[in-house]
């Protein structure tokens, strides 16, 4: 039974991608409310407590899951591509390194590359997610009223052109490269550190390593995430002019107006959102691998 996947040759190739996407989607189902609060904070609606209170009062509990379909689609594209690519890249790198553990800089390069691949594939779903989450903050006349992720993608393509699906793709890719460099490289490095230096068991190693990688993913990526969010949600003014000409212009205006710490607006909530998502993604991924081993996949 265990030999069948090997003979076909397809499953071993697609397995890292399927496992990565599945674990990311499961984690997103839990983290979606925190992600929604993070976006609202970045859009200037107040603190985490204020945003939560106002959302419950004015929009109801369902508002926390607005954009879930886009979030799941994003994981099915972005996380499938990035975790699958990282698995393959690190495997090839280990083979080239004659089976020896990879140094941190090589893990970082694999993370950067995997992040760029995943973000390019997942950028349309990410745009749909940001717009759906930000829609309720707009005046009624300006709301797009997307019903689900696929409706958002079709409307964007029809109204703005197919290339508009990759609006903000530049900062999205850069942000993903920074996040995955911090998340993937630090996770692998932390697993080796906790296991080899403290003799920690599998569960403790996963929790400890994913906590470390969650922090570094947050610290590395939040400035890029802030710029990306501002670019993706911007609307033209009465004269048809956009507030920013591009991501660099947005970064410079933000730096001038609020200083460097403006880029870390909502960092506690962002970190709380990233770290648990990272932890659950790795935990789900480990559990999926265990199930596959039991059934011979």
Short mmCIF file of C-alpha atoms in Angstrom, two decimals:
data_model
loop_
_atom_site.label_atom_id
_atom_site.label_comp_id
_atom_site.label_asym_id
_atom_site.label_seq_id
_atom_site.Cartn_x
_atom_site.Cartn_y
_atom_site.Cartn_z
CA UNK A 1 0.00 0.00 0.00
CA UNK A 2 2.83 2.38 0.86
CA UNK A 3 4.53 1.70 -2.48
CA UNK A 4 1.70 2.88 -4.73
CA UNK A 5 2.32 6.61 -4.45
CA UNK A 6 6.00 6.04 -5.24
CA UNK A 7 5.28 4.12 -8.44
CA UNK A 8 2.94 6.78 -9.78
CA UNK A 9 5.34 9.57 -8.98
CA UNK A 10 2.59 12.22 -8.80
CA UNK A 11 1.65 12.18 -5.12
CA UNK A 12 5.17 12.67 -3.71
CA UNK A 13 5.47 15.75 -5.94
CA UNK A 14 2.14 17.38 -5.07
CA UNK A 15 2.07 16.21 -1.44
CA UNK A 16 3.98 19.21 0.05
CA UNK A 17 1.63 21.60 -1.76
CA UNK A 18 -1.57 19.80 -0.68
CA UNK A 19 -0.38 19.51 2.92
CA UNK A 20 0.72 23.14 3.07
CA UNK A 21 -2.52 24.49 1.65
CA UNK A 22 -4.69 22.29 3.87
CA UNK A 23 -2.88 23.30 7.06
CA UNK A 24 -3.08 26.99 6.12
CA UNK A 25 -6.82 26.81 5.41
CA UNK A 26 -7.53 25.09 8.73
CA UNK A 27 -5.51 27.73 10.59
CA UNK A 28 -7.32 30.55 8.77
CA UNK A 29 -10.73 29.32 9.96
CA UNK A 30 -9.57 29.98 13.53
CA UNK A 31 -7.60 33.20 12.95
CA UNK A 32 -10.03 35.07 10.64
CA UNK A 33 -11.62 37.25 13.41
CA UNK A 34 -8.20 38.47 14.60
CA UNK A 35 -7.18 39.23 11.02
CA UNK A 36 -10.34 41.29 10.54
CA UNK A 37 -9.59 43.32 13.68
CA UNK A 38 -6.01 43.89 12.46
CA UNK A 39 -7.22 45.30 9.13
CA UNK A 40 -9.71 47.63 10.85
CA UNK A 41 -6.96 48.95 13.17
CA UNK A 42 -4.73 49.66 10.17
CA UNK A 43 -7.62 51.53 8.56
CA UNK A 44 -7.73 53.85 11.57
CA UNK A 45 -10.84 52.64 13.40
CA UNK A 46 -9.25 52.62 16.85
CA UNK A 47 -7.73 50.10 19.24
CA UNK A 48 -8.39 46.35 19.25
CA UNK A 49 -10.95 46.73 22.06
CA UNK A 50 -12.73 49.64 20.30
CA UNK A 51 -12.84 47.83 16.96
CA UNK A 52 -14.19 44.65 18.56
CA UNK A 53 -16.85 46.54 20.52
CA UNK A 54 -18.01 48.58 17.50
CA UNK A 55 -18.10 45.57 15.19
CA UNK A 56 -20.24 43.56 17.62
CA UNK A 57 -22.55 46.51 18.23
CA UNK A 58 -22.97 47.73 14.65
CA UNK A 59 -22.41 44.68 12.46
CA UNK A 60 -22.87 41.59 14.61
CA UNK A 61 -20.65 38.55 15.16
CA UNK A 62 -20.78 37.54 11.49
CA UNK A 63 -18.72 40.62 10.59
CA UNK A 64 -15.64 38.95 12.07
CA UNK A 65 -15.86 36.30 9.35
CA UNK A 66 -16.52 38.67 6.47
CA UNK A 67 -14.07 37.76 3.74
CA UNK A 68 -13.58 34.18 4.98
CA UNK A 69 -14.07 32.80 1.47
CA UNK A 70 -11.31 35.08 0.20
CA UNK A 71 -9.11 34.10 3.15
CA UNK A 72 -9.55 30.42 2.36
CA UNK A 73 -8.91 31.03 -1.33
CA UNK A 74 -5.77 32.94 -0.38
CA UNK A 75 -4.50 29.99 1.66
CA UNK A 76 -5.42 27.56 -1.12
CA UNK A 77 -3.22 29.56 -3.48
CA UNK A 78 -0.61 31.46 -1.45
CA UNK A 79 0.14 28.95 1.32
CA UNK A 80 -0.12 25.98 -1.01
CA UNK A 81 2.54 27.54 -3.24
CA UNK A 82 4.85 28.91 -0.52
CA UNK A 83 4.98 25.87 1.79
CA UNK A 84 5.13 23.46 -1.13
CA UNK A 85 7.91 25.45 -2.77
CA UNK A 86 9.83 25.80 0.51
CA UNK A 87 9.67 22.04 1.08
CA UNK A 88 11.00 21.30 -2.39
CA UNK A 89 13.66 24.03 -2.30
CA UNK A 90 15.03 22.96 1.08
CA UNK A 91 15.02 19.30 0.02
CA UNK A 92 17.05 20.15 -3.10
CA UNK A 93 19.38 22.33 -1.05
CA UNK A 94 19.99 19.54 1.49
CA UNK A 95 20.77 17.13 -1.34
CA UNK A 96 23.24 19.64 -2.80
CA UNK A 97 24.72 20.00 0.70
CA UNK A 98 25.32 16.22 0.86
CA UNK A 99 22.60 15.69 3.46
CA UNK A 100 24.02 18.13 6.00
CA UNK A 101 21.74 20.63 7.80
CA UNK A 102 21.39 23.91 5.93
CA UNK A 103 22.98 27.08 7.33
CA UNK A 104 20.57 29.85 8.27
CA UNK A 105 21.33 32.00 5.22
CA UNK A 106 20.38 29.17 2.85
CA UNK A 107 17.10 28.63 4.73
CA UNK A 108 16.48 32.37 4.47
CA UNK A 109 17.07 32.30 0.71
CA UNK A 110 14.66 29.36 0.36
CA UNK A 111 12.10 31.30 2.42
CA UNK A 112 12.52 34.44 0.30
CA UNK A 113 12.06 32.48 -2.92
CA UNK A 114 9.08 30.50 -1.62
CA UNK A 115 7.45 33.71 -0.40
CA UNK A 116 7.82 35.38 -3.80
CA UNK A 117 6.32 32.36 -5.58
CA UNK A 118 3.41 32.09 -3.17
CA UNK A 119 2.61 35.81 -3.23
CA UNK A 120 2.58 35.96 -7.02
CA UNK A 121 0.10 33.07 -7.16
CA UNK A 122 -2.02 34.33 -4.26
CA UNK A 123 -2.07 38.08 -4.95
CA UNK A 124 -5.58 38.16 -6.55
CA UNK A 125 -7.11 36.36 -3.56
CA UNK A 126 -5.24 38.68 -1.19
CA UNK A 127 -6.65 41.73 -2.98
CA UNK A 128 -10.17 40.31 -2.74
CA UNK A 129 -9.68 39.61 0.98
CA UNK A 130 -8.48 43.16 1.77
CA UNK A 131 -11.33 44.76 -0.18
CA UNK A 132 -13.99 42.57 1.41
CA UNK A 133 -12.68 43.29 4.90
CA UNK A 134 -12.42 47.05 4.26
CA UNK A 135 -15.78 47.38 2.47
CA UNK A 136 -17.85 48.02 5.61
CA UNK A 137 -15.59 50.95 6.54
CA UNK A 138 -16.47 52.86 3.35
CA UNK A 139 -19.43 55.23 2.87
CA UNK A 140 -22.50 53.37 1.60
CA UNK A 141 -22.17 54.91 -1.88
CA UNK A 142 -18.59 53.68 -2.24
CA UNK A 143 -19.08 50.11 -1.02
CA UNK A 144 -18.45 47.37 -3.54
CA UNK A 145 -20.75 44.83 -1.80
CA UNK A 146 -18.92 41.71 -2.90
CA UNK A 147 -20.84 38.59 -1.92
CA UNK A 148 -17.87 36.20 -1.91
CA UNK A 149 -14.28 35.87 -3.12
CA UNK A 150 -15.18 34.69 -6.61
CA UNK A 151 -17.69 37.53 -7.02
CA UNK A 152 -14.98 39.98 -5.96
CA UNK A 153 -12.45 38.55 -8.43
CA UNK A 154 -14.93 38.58 -11.33
CA UNK A 155 -16.05 42.16 -10.54
CA UNK A 156 -12.47 43.42 -10.30
CA UNK A 157 -11.56 41.77 -13.60
CA UNK A 158 -14.70 43.07 -15.34
CA UNK A 159 -14.61 46.63 -13.95
CA UNK A 160 -10.88 47.29 -13.80
CA UNK A 161 -9.29 44.78 -16.15
CA UNK A 162 -7.62 41.41 -15.58
CA UNK A 163 -4.31 42.98 -14.56
CA UNK A 164 -6.07 44.82 -11.72
CA UNK A 165 -6.18 41.46 -9.92
CA UNK A 166 -2.48 42.02 -9.27
CA UNK A 167 -2.90 45.61 -8.02
CA UNK A 168 -0.46 46.02 -5.17
CA UNK A 169 1.32 42.80 -6.18
CA UNK A 170 4.70 44.51 -5.78
CA UNK A 171 4.35 45.26 -2.06
CA UNK A 172 2.49 41.95 -1.61
CA UNK A 173 5.44 39.99 -2.99
CA UNK A 174 7.99 42.00 -1.00
CA UNK A 175 5.94 41.59 2.19
CA UNK A 176 5.62 37.84 1.57
CA UNK A 177 9.36 37.51 0.99
CA UNK A 178 10.06 39.27 4.31
CA UNK A 179 7.43 37.27 6.18
CA UNK A 180 8.54 33.91 4.84
CA UNK A 181 12.20 34.66 5.39
CA UNK A 182 11.36 35.30 9.04
CA UNK A 183 8.79 32.53 9.42
CA UNK A 184 10.26 29.59 7.53
CA UNK A 185 13.96 30.08 8.19
CA UNK A 186 13.55 30.82 11.91
CA UNK A 187 11.15 27.87 12.31
CA UNK A 188 13.56 25.34 10.84
CA UNK A 189 16.45 26.84 12.78
CA UNK A 190 14.45 26.84 16.03
CA UNK A 191 13.36 23.22 15.57
CA UNK A 192 17.00 22.18 15.30
CA UNK A 193 17.96 24.36 18.28
CA UNK A 194 15.22 23.16 20.65
CA UNK A 195 15.59 19.52 19.63
CA UNK A 196 19.40 19.32 19.66
CA UNK A 197 20.15 21.60 22.63
CA UNK A 198 17.22 20.92 24.96
CA UNK A 199 16.08 17.47 23.85
CA UNK A 200 12.49 18.71 23.67
CA UNK A 201 9.73 16.41 22.46
CA UNK A 202 7.87 16.94 19.20
CA UNK A 203 4.92 18.86 20.62
CA UNK A 204 7.06 21.22 22.72
CA UNK A 205 9.46 21.74 19.83
CA UNK A 206 6.65 22.68 17.45
CA UNK A 207 5.09 25.12 19.93
CA UNK A 208 8.42 26.74 20.81
CA UNK A 209 9.74 26.96 17.26
CA UNK A 210 6.47 28.25 15.83
CA UNK A 211 6.31 30.96 18.52
CA UNK A 212 9.79 32.15 17.59
CA UNK A 213 9.01 32.07 13.87
CA UNK A 214 5.74 33.92 14.46
CA UNK A 215 7.53 36.79 16.17
CA UNK A 216 10.18 37.12 13.46
CA UNK A 217 7.56 36.83 10.70
CA UNK A 218 5.62 39.69 12.33
CA UNK A 219 8.62 41.95 12.90
CA UNK A 220 9.96 41.46 9.38
CA UNK A 221 6.69 41.82 7.49
CA UNK A 222 4.43 44.37 9.25
CA UNK A 223 5.94 47.50 7.58
CA UNK A 224 5.36 45.93 4.17
CA UNK A 225 1.91 44.71 5.21
CA UNK A 226 0.96 48.25 6.26
CA UNK A 227 2.00 49.72 2.89
CA UNK A 228 0.32 46.88 1.00
CA UNK A 229 -2.96 47.45 2.85
CA UNK A 230 -2.92 51.19 2.16
CA UNK A 231 -2.27 50.63 -1.57
CA UNK A 232 -4.93 47.95 -1.98
CA UNK A 233 -7.73 49.83 -0.22
CA UNK A 234 -7.09 53.36 -1.63
CA UNK A 235 -9.88 55.13 -3.52
CA UNK A 236 -9.62 58.13 -5.90
CA UNK A 237 -10.76 61.49 -4.53
CA UNK A 238 -13.37 63.78 -6.11
CA UNK A 239 -10.86 64.83 -8.77
CA UNK A 240 -9.99 61.24 -9.61
CA UNK A 241 -6.53 61.35 -7.98
CA UNK A 242 -5.26 58.47 -5.87
CA UNK A 243 -3.62 59.31 -2.52
CA UNK A 244 -0.44 57.40 -3.44
CA UNK A 245 1.30 56.90 -6.78
CA UNK A 246 2.81 53.61 -5.62
CA UNK A 247 4.22 51.68 -2.68
CA UNK A 248 7.37 53.81 -2.41
CA UNK A 249 5.32 57.02 -2.40
CA UNK A 250 3.06 55.52 0.27
CA UNK A 251 6.08 54.55 2.39
CA UNK A 252 7.66 58.01 2.11
CA UNK A 253 4.41 59.86 2.93
CA UNK A 254 3.76 57.54 5.87
CA UNK A 255 7.31 58.02 7.16
CA UNK A 256 6.99 61.82 6.85
CA UNK A 257 3.57 61.97 8.48
CA UNK A 258 4.00 59.49 11.33
CA UNK A 259 7.64 58.46 11.57
CA UNK A 260 9.01 54.90 11.41
CA UNK A 261 6.75 53.58 14.18
CA UNK A 262 3.70 54.36 12.04
CA UNK A 263 4.57 51.25 10.02
CA UNK A 264 4.12 49.20 13.19
CA UNK A 265 0.55 50.37 13.78
CA UNK A 266 -1.35 47.42 15.23
CA UNK A 267 1.81 45.38 15.92
CA UNK A 268 0.49 43.64 19.07
CA UNK A 269 -2.66 42.47 17.26
CA UNK A 270 -0.66 41.66 14.12
CA UNK A 271 1.78 39.58 16.17
CA UNK A 272 -1.08 37.88 18.04
CA UNK A 273 -2.63 37.07 14.67
CA UNK A 274 0.56 35.88 12.94
CA UNK A 275 2.01 33.79 15.78
CA UNK A 276 -1.09 31.61 16.40
CA UNK A 277 -1.61 31.19 12.66
CA UNK A 278 1.99 30.06 12.29
CA UNK A 279 1.66 27.73 15.28
CA UNK A 280 -1.57 26.17 14.07
CA UNK A 281 -0.29 25.87 10.51
CA UNK A 282 2.73 23.86 11.70
CA UNK A 283 0.65 21.82 14.16
CA UNK A 284 -1.95 21.00 11.51
CA UNK A 285 0.83 20.19 9.04
CA UNK A 286 2.44 17.76 11.50
CA UNK A 287 -0.90 16.11 12.21
CA UNK A 288 -1.66 15.75 8.50
CA UNK A 289 1.73 14.10 7.97
CA UNK A 290 1.02 11.67 10.83
CA UNK A 291 -2.32 10.70 9.32
CA UNK A 292 -0.67 10.16 5.94
CA UNK A 293 1.97 7.93 7.52
CA UNK A 294 -0.71 5.83 9.23
CA UNK A 295 -2.64 5.25 6.00
CA UNK A 296 0.53 4.71 3.95
CA UNK A 297 0.54 7.89 1.85
#
